Short mmCIF file of C-alpha atoms and ligand atoms in Angstrom, two decimals:
data_model
loop_
_atom_site.label_atom_id
_atom_site.label_comp_id
_atom_site.label_asym_id
_atom_site.label_seq_id
_atom_site.Cartn_x
_atom_site.Cartn_y
_atom_site.Cartn_z
CA UNK H 218 -30.28 17.98 -56.76
CA UNK H 219 -31.61 16.22 -53.48
CA UNK H 220 -32.80 18.61 -50.23
CA UNK H 221 -30.01 20.03 -48.94
CA UNK H 222 -31.63 21.75 -46.19
CA UNK H 223 -30.44 20.26 -42.92
CA UNK H 224 -34.18 18.76 -40.61
CA UNK H 225 -32.06 18.41 -37.35
CA UNK H 226 -29.43 18.49 -35.91
CA UNK H 227 -28.93 16.39 -32.21
CA UNK H 228 -26.28 16.08 -29.52
CA UNK H 229 -25.80 13.31 -27.09
CA UNK H 230 -22.50 12.03 -24.57
CA UNK H 231 -20.27 9.44 -25.36
CA UNK H 232 -17.03 8.48 -24.13
CA UNK H 233 -13.21 9.42 -25.51
CA UNK H 234 -10.56 6.65 -25.75
CA UNK H 235 -9.94 7.77 -21.84
CA UNK H 236 -12.94 7.26 -20.47
CA UNK H 237 -14.62 10.81 -19.98
CA UNK H 238 -17.07 12.09 -21.84
CA UNK H 239 -16.96 14.35 -24.48
CA UNK H 240 -20.38 15.28 -27.62
CA UNK H 241 -21.46 13.35 -30.83
CA UNK H 242 -23.98 15.45 -33.00
CA UNK H 243 -25.68 13.82 -36.03
CA UNK H 244 -26.37 16.06 -38.52
CA UNK H 245 -29.54 15.10 -40.91
CA UNK H 246 -30.91 16.76 -44.06
CA UNK H 247 -34.17 17.10 -45.26
CA UNK H 248 -33.29 14.14 -48.62
CA UNK H 249 -32.54 11.66 -45.57
CA UNK H 250 -28.77 12.47 -46.21
CA UNK H 251 -26.90 12.03 -42.07
CA UNK H 252 -23.21 12.01 -40.48
CA UNK H 253 -22.19 12.23 -37.17
CA UNK H 254 -18.80 14.16 -35.94
CA UNK H 255 -17.45 12.75 -32.74
CA UNK H 256 -15.07 16.09 -31.11
CA UNK H 257 -11.91 15.02 -30.08
CA UNK H 258 -10.35 16.21 -26.33
CA UNK H 259 -6.56 17.38 -25.17
CA UNK H 260 -4.38 16.64 -22.28
CA UNK H 261 -1.54 19.10 -22.48
CA UNK H 262 -3.97 21.65 -23.75
CA UNK H 263 -2.81 25.29 -25.02
CA UNK H 264 -3.61 27.91 -22.71
CA UNK H 265 -4.88 30.38 -25.62
CA UNK H 266 -7.51 27.08 -26.60
CA UNK H 267 -10.90 27.49 -27.93
CA UNK H 268 -13.17 26.39 -24.98
CA UNK H 269 -13.95 23.10 -24.53
CA UNK H 270 -17.06 23.33 -22.09
CA UNK H 271 -17.39 20.94 -18.92
CA UNK H 272 -20.54 20.75 -16.78
CA UNK H 273 -18.27 20.98 -13.78
CA UNK H 274 -20.99 18.98 -11.76
CA UNK H 275 -19.37 17.08 -9.77
CA UNK H 276 -22.49 14.40 -9.17
CA UNK H 277 -20.92 13.99 -12.56
CA UNK H 278 -17.85 11.98 -14.76
CA UNK H 279 -16.63 14.77 -11.55
CA UNK H 280 -17.47 17.30 -13.53
CA UNK H 281 -15.83 16.38 -16.60
CA UNK H 282 -19.76 15.81 -18.65
CA UNK H 283 -21.40 17.56 -21.37
CA UNK H 284 -25.32 17.06 -21.85
CA UNK H 285 -24.37 21.61 -21.12
CA UNK H 286 -22.79 20.95 -24.00
CA UNK H 287 -25.35 19.30 -25.87
CA UNK H 288 -28.37 20.86 -24.85
CA UNK H 289 -26.79 24.04 -25.84
CA UNK H 290 -26.30 22.22 -29.72
CA UNK H 291 -29.82 20.53 -29.30
CA UNK H 292 -31.38 23.59 -28.35
CA UNK H 293 -30.01 26.99 -29.25
CA UNK H 294 -27.56 25.63 -31.82
CA UNK H 295 -30.65 23.25 -33.38
CA UNK H 296 -33.16 26.15 -33.32
CA UNK H 297 -30.95 28.32 -35.78
CA UNK H 298 -29.21 26.28 -38.15
CA UNK H 299 -32.63 24.18 -38.93
CA UNK H 300 -33.98 25.24 -42.89
CA UNK H 301 -30.54 26.16 -44.12
CA UNK H 302 -28.91 25.13 -46.28
CA UNK H 303 -25.53 22.47 -45.29
CA UNK H 304 -23.82 24.18 -48.38
CA UNK H 305 -23.24 27.00 -47.04
CA UNK H 306 -20.18 26.22 -44.56
CA UNK H 307 -18.72 29.07 -44.14
CA UNK H 308 -22.36 30.58 -42.84
CA UNK H 309 -23.91 27.90 -40.85
CA UNK H 310 -19.76 28.25 -39.14
CA UNK H 311 -21.05 32.49 -38.76
CA UNK H 312 -23.70 32.21 -37.17
CA UNK H 313 -22.84 29.99 -34.66
CA UNK H 314 -20.39 31.85 -34.30
CA UNK H 315 -22.16 34.60 -33.81
CA UNK H 316 -24.66 33.31 -31.79
CA UNK H 317 -21.26 32.30 -29.64
CA UNK H 318 -21.04 35.88 -28.78
CA UNK H 319 -17.42 35.58 -27.11
CA UNK H 320 -13.68 34.95 -28.05
CA UNK H 321 -12.88 32.00 -27.21
CA UNK H 322 -16.65 30.30 -27.74
CA UNK H 323 -16.50 29.59 -24.33
CA UNK H 324 -20.50 29.99 -23.60
CA UNK H 325 -21.69 27.63 -26.58
CA UNK H 326 -17.99 26.09 -25.29
CA UNK H 327 -15.71 25.42 -28.56
CA UNK H 328 -16.95 21.42 -28.44
CA UNK H 329 -21.02 22.15 -28.94
CA UNK H 330 -20.01 23.83 -32.29
CA UNK H 331 -16.98 22.27 -33.40
CA UNK H 332 -19.32 18.88 -33.33
CA UNK H 333 -22.05 20.78 -35.50
CA UNK H 334 -19.68 22.62 -37.48
CA UNK H 335 -18.16 18.78 -38.57
CA UNK H 336 -21.39 17.00 -39.18
CA UNK H 337 -22.75 19.60 -41.35
CA UNK H 338 -20.12 18.82 -44.27
CA UNK H 339 -19.66 14.95 -42.87
CA UNK H 340 -23.47 15.55 -44.07
CA UNK H 341 -22.70 17.85 -46.94
CA UNK H 342 -20.18 15.51 -49.00
CA UNK H 343 -22.99 12.41 -48.56
CA UNK H 344 -25.70 14.75 -50.10
CA UNK H 345 -23.72 14.92 -52.98
CA UNK H 346 -22.55 11.48 -52.81
CA UNK H 347 -18.92 12.51 -52.71
CA UNK H 348 -15.87 11.54 -49.66
CA UNK H 349 -14.88 14.38 -47.79
CA UNK H 350 -11.41 14.82 -48.60
CA UNK H 351 -13.04 15.15 -51.88
CA UNK H 352 -16.07 17.55 -50.77
CA UNK H 353 -13.71 19.82 -49.51
CA UNK H 354 -10.45 19.37 -52.42
CA UNK H 355 -11.78 19.38 -54.86
CA UNK H 356 -10.70 17.28 -58.18
CA UNK H 357 -6.94 18.20 -57.40
CA UNK H 358 -6.62 16.92 -53.79
CA UNK H 359 -5.10 14.43 -54.64
CA UNK H 360 -2.08 14.19 -51.71
CA UNK H 361 -2.07 11.14 -48.88
CA UNK H 362 -0.09 13.31 -45.51
CA UNK H 363 3.06 11.73 -44.31
CA UNK H 364 2.34 10.57 -41.13
CA UNK H 365 4.46 10.97 -37.96
CA UNK H 366 3.66 7.41 -35.95
CA UNK H 367 3.92 8.53 -31.94
CA UNK H 368 5.98 5.44 -30.91
CA UNK H 369 6.28 6.09 -27.11
CA UNK H 370 4.77 8.43 -25.36
CA UNK H 371 6.31 10.63 -22.39
CA UNK H 372 5.01 14.05 -20.64
CA UNK H 373 1.26 14.28 -19.74
CA UNK H 374 0.39 10.96 -21.54
CA UNK H 375 2.00 8.76 -20.26
CA UNK H 376 2.83 7.96 -15.93
CA UNK H 377 6.13 7.05 -16.93
CA UNK H 378 9.32 9.95 -16.96
CA UNK H 379 10.29 11.47 -20.05
CA UNK H 380 9.69 14.93 -20.66
CA UNK H 381 9.41 14.70 -23.92
CA UNK H 382 5.84 13.95 -25.02
CA UNK H 383 5.99 12.51 -27.76
CA UNK H 384 8.52 10.29 -29.96
CA UNK H 385 7.76 9.89 -33.23
CA UNK H 386 8.77 8.30 -36.70
CA UNK H 387 8.01 9.89 -39.83
CA UNK H 388 8.42 7.32 -43.33
CA UNK H 389 9.67 10.14 -46.06
CA UNK H 390 11.50 7.88 -47.82
CA UNK H 391 8.87 5.05 -49.35
CA UNK H 392 6.93 5.29 -52.51
CA UNK H 393 3.67 5.35 -51.25
CA UNK H 394 1.51 6.15 -47.99
CA UNK H 395 0.92 2.53 -47.72
CA UNK H 396 4.69 0.84 -47.85
CA UNK H 397 5.62 4.11 -45.54
CA UNK H 398 3.03 2.74 -42.71
CA UNK H 399 3.67 -0.48 -42.97
CA UNK H 400 7.62 0.25 -42.27
CA UNK H 401 6.16 2.12 -39.26
CA UNK H 402 3.75 -0.43 -38.04
CA UNK H 403 6.93 -2.97 -38.06
CA UNK H 404 9.72 -0.53 -36.75
CA UNK H 405 6.79 -0.43 -33.69
CA UNK H 406 7.16 -4.93 -33.12
CA UNK H 407 10.45 -4.89 -33.35
CA UNK H 408 10.29 -1.85 -30.79
CA UNK H 409 8.57 -4.25 -28.32
CA UNK H 410 10.81 -6.71 -28.60
CA UNK H 411 13.74 -5.11 -27.86
CA UNK H 412 10.84 -3.29 -24.76
CA UNK H 413 10.29 -6.62 -23.86
CA UNK H 414 14.19 -8.16 -24.29
CA UNK H 415 14.44 -5.33 -21.99
CA UNK H 416 12.54 -5.77 -19.13
CA UNK H 417 11.26 -2.79 -19.83
CA UNK H 418 7.91 -1.53 -19.52
CA UNK H 419 5.19 -2.60 -22.81
CA UNK H 420 2.57 -1.02 -21.69
CA UNK H 421 0.62 1.77 -23.83
CA UNK H 422 0.35 6.08 -22.97
CA UNK H 423 -2.17 7.74 -24.59
CA UNK H 424 -1.75 8.32 -28.04
CA UNK H 425 -1.30 4.08 -27.68
CA UNK H 426 3.12 5.01 -28.63
CA UNK H 427 5.25 2.56 -25.22
CA UNK H 428 5.67 3.84 -22.41
CA UNK H 429 8.72 2.44 -20.85
CA UNK H 430 11.05 4.44 -17.61
CA UNK H 431 14.19 4.97 -19.85
CA UNK H 432 17.59 6.88 -17.89
CA UNK H 433 16.95 9.18 -20.29
CA UNK H 434 14.95 11.62 -23.29
CA UNK H 435 17.61 10.36 -24.89
CA UNK H 436 17.42 7.04 -24.35
CA UNK H 437 14.95 6.82 -26.37
CA UNK H 438 16.48 7.35 -30.22
CA UNK H 439 19.19 4.70 -29.15
CA UNK H 440 16.18 2.23 -28.91
CA UNK H 441 15.05 3.55 -31.32
CA UNK H 442 18.10 3.63 -33.88
CA UNK H 443 17.86 -0.58 -32.09
CA UNK H 444 14.55 -1.04 -33.63
CA UNK H 445 14.83 0.72 -37.52
CA UNK H 446 17.49 -1.37 -38.05
CA UNK H 447 15.58 -4.68 -36.59
CA UNK H 448 13.22 -3.49 -39.00
CA UNK H 449 15.89 -2.30 -42.03
CA UNK H 450 14.46 1.33 -41.80
CA UNK H 451 16.73 3.50 -43.17
CA UNK H 452 13.81 5.56 -44.88
CA UNK H 453 12.23 6.83 -41.57
CA UNK H 454 13.18 9.78 -39.91
CA UNK H 455 12.40 11.00 -36.33
CA UNK H 456 9.87 13.62 -35.39
CA UNK H 457 9.46 15.39 -31.74
CA UNK H 458 6.46 16.83 -29.91
CA UNK H 459 8.13 18.10 -26.70
CA UNK H 460 4.76 19.95 -25.48
CA UNK H 461 7.60 21.83 -24.02
CA UNK H 462 4.15 24.66 -22.34
CA UNK H 463 4.00 21.85 -20.11
CA UNK H 464 7.28 22.58 -19.13
CA UNK H 465 7.85 25.25 -15.73
CA UNK H 466 9.06 28.36 -17.34
CA UNK H 467 10.84 30.74 -15.13
CA UNK H 468 12.73 34.06 -16.03
CA UNK H 469 13.41 32.17 -19.25
CA UNK H 470 14.90 29.55 -17.17
CA UNK H 471 12.98 25.85 -17.91
CA UNK H 472 12.39 22.88 -14.92
CA UNK H 473 11.69 19.86 -16.73
CA UNK H 474 9.03 18.49 -14.98
CA UNK H 475 9.97 14.69 -14.91
CA UNK H 476 13.65 14.78 -14.40
CA UNK H 477 13.92 18.24 -12.22
CA UNK H 478 16.30 19.26 -15.11
CA UNK H 479 16.46 23.21 -15.27
CA UNK H 480 17.51 24.81 -18.74
CA UNK H 481 18.07 27.81 -19.54
CA UNK H 482 16.66 28.98 -23.38
CA UNK H 483 19.80 29.29 -24.69
CA UNK H 484 20.18 26.01 -22.71
CA UNK H 485 17.39 24.57 -23.93
CA UNK H 486 18.09 25.11 -28.03
CA UNK H 487 21.35 23.34 -27.06
CA UNK H 488 19.22 20.38 -26.73
CA UNK H 489 17.38 20.79 -29.50
CA UNK H 490 20.67 21.11 -31.88
CA UNK H 491 23.13 18.04 -30.07
CA UNK H 492 20.20 15.52 -30.54
CA UNK H 493 19.39 16.40 -33.98
CA UNK H 494 23.40 16.34 -34.84
CA UNK H 495 23.08 12.82 -33.55
CA UNK H 496 19.65 11.51 -34.75
CA UNK H 497 17.65 12.01 -37.62
CA UNK H 498 15.52 13.88 -36.31
CA UNK H 499 13.38 15.97 -38.93
CA UNK H 500 10.83 17.16 -36.63
CA UNK H 501 10.12 19.15 -33.65
CA UNK H 502 7.02 20.14 -32.23
CA UNK H 503 6.51 22.78 -29.52
CA UNK H 504 10.06 22.83 -28.05
CA UNK H 505 9.74 26.08 -26.41
CA UNK H 506 6.64 27.65 -24.24
CA UNK H 507 2.76 29.31 -25.93
CA UNK H 508 4.08 32.77 -24.43
CA UNK H 509 8.26 32.50 -24.31
CA UNK H 510 8.15 34.03 -28.14
CA UNK H 511 11.67 34.77 -27.33
CA UNK H 512 12.66 31.48 -27.05
CA UNK H 513 11.08 30.35 -30.68
CA UNK H 514 12.39 33.03 -32.29
CA UNK H 515 15.97 31.18 -31.19
CA UNK H 516 14.48 28.03 -32.03
CA UNK H 517 13.81 29.57 -35.39
CA UNK H 518 17.84 30.98 -35.92
CA UNK H 519 19.60 28.47 -34.15
CA UNK H 520 18.36 25.17 -35.55
CA UNK H 521 17.88 24.15 -39.64
CA UNK H 522 15.17 22.38 -38.82
CA UNK H 523 10.72 21.93 -39.70
CA UNK H 524 9.47 23.50 -36.29
CA UNK H 525 5.50 22.94 -35.13
CA UNK H 526 3.28 25.13 -33.28
CA UNK H 527 0.88 23.91 -31.84
CA UNK H 528 -0.05 25.41 -28.04
CA UNK H 529 1.66 28.60 -29.61
CA UNK H 530 -0.99 28.67 -32.54
CA UNK H 531 -3.26 26.88 -31.24
CA UNK H 532 -4.99 26.55 -34.95
CA UNK H 533 -5.59 30.55 -34.58
CA UNK H 534 -5.07 32.94 -37.25
CA UNK H 535 -4.24 35.79 -34.87
CA UNK H 536 -2.02 34.33 -33.19
CA UNK H 537 -0.32 32.16 -36.27
CA UNK H 538 0.10 36.35 -37.83
CA UNK H 539 2.01 37.07 -34.75
CA UNK H 540 3.98 34.28 -35.45
CA UNK H 541 4.78 35.19 -39.04
CA UNK H 542 5.62 38.79 -37.75
CA UNK H 543 8.22 38.31 -35.16
CA UNK H 544 9.67 34.39 -37.24
CA UNK H 545 9.10 31.77 -34.72
CA UNK H 546 7.97 27.72 -36.10
CA UNK H 547 7.47 27.55 -39.70
CA UNK H 548 4.58 25.12 -38.78
CA UNK H 549 1.55 24.97 -37.39
CA UNK H 550 0.08 21.74 -36.86
CA UNK H 551 -3.48 21.48 -36.97
CA UNK H 552 -6.18 21.40 -34.27
CA UNK H 553 -10.09 21.25 -34.98
CA UNK H 554 -11.05 21.58 -31.93
CA UNK H 555 -8.56 24.10 -30.45
CA UNK H 556 -10.40 26.71 -32.60
CA UNK H 557 -13.78 24.94 -33.57
CA UNK H 558 -14.85 25.54 -36.65
CA UNK H 559 -14.20 24.06 -39.97
CA UNK H 560 -13.92 27.39 -41.51
CA UNK H 561 -11.07 28.87 -39.03
CA UNK H 562 -9.65 26.32 -39.33
CA UNK H 563 -9.01 26.05 -43.28
CA UNK H 564 -8.71 30.26 -42.68
CA UNK H 565 -5.32 28.77 -39.99
CA UNK H 566 -4.53 26.83 -42.98
CA UNK H 567 -4.76 28.71 -45.50
CA UNK H 568 -2.84 31.36 -44.00
CA UNK H 569 0.00 28.65 -42.99
CA UNK H 570 0.32 27.97 -46.89
CA UNK H 571 0.62 31.24 -48.27
CA UNK H 572 3.05 31.63 -45.48
CA UNK H 573 4.91 29.16 -46.59
CA UNK H 574 5.03 26.90 -43.32
CA UNK H 575 4.15 23.87 -43.99
CA UNK H 576 0.98 22.16 -42.08
CA UNK H 577 0.34 19.23 -39.95
CA UNK H 578 -3.34 17.47 -39.08
CA UNK H 579 -2.95 16.22 -35.47
CA UNK H 580 -5.55 14.23 -33.38
CA UNK H 581 -6.00 15.24 -29.51
CA UNK H 582 -4.95 12.83 -26.05
CA UNK H 583 -8.57 12.14 -26.78
CA UNK H 584 -10.13 9.88 -29.67
CA UNK H 585 -12.69 8.76 -30.67
CA UNK H 586 -13.46 5.96 -33.17
CA UNK H 587 -13.60 9.22 -35.55
CA UNK H 588 -11.37 9.43 -38.30
CA UNK H 589 -13.61 12.72 -40.04
CA UNK H 590 -9.02 14.25 -39.24
CA UNK H 591 -8.02 11.77 -42.25
CA UNK H 592 -10.24 13.34 -44.76
CA UNK H 593 -9.61 17.10 -43.59
CA UNK H 594 -5.99 15.88 -44.12
CA UNK H 595 -6.13 14.71 -47.62
CA UNK H 596 -8.82 17.32 -48.73
CA UNK H 597 -7.96 20.47 -46.70
CA UNK H 598 -3.98 19.01 -48.46
CA UNK H 599 -1.97 19.22 -44.80
CA UNK H 600 1.63 18.32 -45.93
CA UNK H 601 1.37 15.57 -42.77
CA UNK H 602 -1.13 13.75 -40.26
CA UNK H 603 0.05 13.09 -36.73
CA UNK H 604 -2.35 10.87 -35.22
CA UNK H 605 -1.10 8.22 -33.38
CA UNK H 606 0.80 4.92 -32.74
CA UNK H 607 -0.51 1.90 -34.35
CA UNK H 608 -2.21 0.63 -31.65
CA UNK H 609 -5.20 1.92 -29.89
CA UNK H 610 -8.45 1.57 -32.99
CA UNK H 611 -9.55 5.02 -32.09
CA UNK H 612 -5.57 6.32 -33.70
CA UNK H 613 -5.68 2.92 -36.24
CA UNK H 614 -8.68 4.39 -37.75
CA UNK H 615 -7.27 7.21 -38.10
CA UNK H 616 -4.36 5.34 -40.59
CA UNK H 617 -7.35 3.17 -41.92
CA UNK H 618 -9.37 5.99 -43.11
CA UNK H 619 -6.04 6.97 -44.93
CA UNK H 620 -5.09 3.05 -46.37
CA UNK H 621 -8.69 3.55 -48.14
CA UNK H 622 -8.51 7.20 -49.02
CA UNK H 623 -4.84 5.65 -51.60
CA UNK H 624 -7.70 2.91 -52.20
CA UNK H 625 -9.38 5.22 -53.67
CA UNK H 626 -6.39 7.48 -55.63
CA UNK H 627 -5.32 4.66 -56.94
CA UNK H 628 -2.71 5.52 -59.60
CA UNK H 629 -3.60 9.35 -59.36
CA UNK H 630 -2.94 9.24 -55.60
CA UNK H 631 1.04 11.31 -54.10
CA UNK H 632 2.66 10.57 -51.34
CA UNK H 633 5.53 12.93 -51.28
CA UNK H 634 8.25 12.41 -48.14
CA UNK H 635 11.19 13.82 -47.60
CA UNK H 636 9.41 16.98 -49.14
CA UNK H 637 6.62 17.21 -47.11
CA UNK H 638 8.72 18.54 -44.46
CA UNK H 639 9.95 22.25 -43.89
P1 PGA N 241 -3.26 16.83 -26.28
O1 PGA N 241 -1.51 15.78 -27.16
O2 PGA N 241 -4.16 17.30 -27.32
O3 PGA N 241 -3.20 16.44 -25.46
O4 PGA N 241 -2.65 18.59 -26.32
C1 PGA N 241 -1.20 16.32 -28.55
C2 PGA N 241 -0.10 17.21 -28.53
O5 PGA N 241 0.30 17.42 -27.53
O6 PGA N 241 0.02 17.75 -29.97
ZN1 ZN N 242 1.80 19.23 -28.73
#
């Protein structure tokens, strides 16, 4: 056995896809095996997420620097973890959770802690000489997630007039991940041509989808219908992330910030119902506010599709447990940086699976070239993955990693298509 004890941990400040600082940590083992992890960052951040520690020093990066988080890794965390075997992931995560000592990881920063947690597991996989997805899932990890490719951006991810944050396409009727991805990429190109023809903007938003101004959010689906037709993409369905926690909610009435439309809970449920009837929408994420459990229960009662909790659950088993008790949602978005350690991420996935929820691995709107979530999706067996558009390298890097994994799996690889959805 090659020596798998942690020898060194080093964190530094780098830039994410929005040009905002984030943390990159490298873990080196006694054996010389070395792995890094860069942490992503959200824009439509959930109220109940673990804390992303920022310097708040207005002299640097408008206060967004992460030198304190780096220092916490390089001094406090490193001192505790050097000498520990990298295979002891749960112990390592527990040490960091205890060292932080707060409910929301506000002392050391969830960004600091997660960077170490994931760099450790990647170094451990290297030490074993297996890819990360295999290390995490052992021999049974053969299933590729269904991608939800975000082709039109709105909400907090674009400066256009769309209130729905993400319009995505999911290749549900294809026999493999690569065939499905190809079709999505073709639709993306056809969509671009259609937008150009109509003199609409083809500039892209934070997650790489087009961000045109449109006369209504519904118009986006009409354009998508046209793109699907041109691409002869009959096996593609739509999914959305409304990110409704970003909308104003007062006394049970929602107000969409861009168009200023006001809807009661019941009207909002009706709004979604109408769209589902008109278009092949099979999943809605954050169709209600993170504090509006009543609204979520109503959606669950009224809509017979996959309802994904992102800001609602924040990858947190306590919030998920409440959701199970109240029968809100039937699916969970998994963002490791919402909770801050690999162990807790795995716990959220396990609890969701036990309850019969579907699971969706997810990027953040601020990303890096790091592709760890692709391996996590396969290794931890999430049903779907949400990692942005078919443009911008920080998004396509994850798809490209999944293509590699699919190739490695060869004949053993499984692609579930539609059956991966609730
Ligand atoms: P965020 O958006 O990374 O800006 O939070 C992604 C999402 O809401 O799913
Ligand atoms: Zn979301």
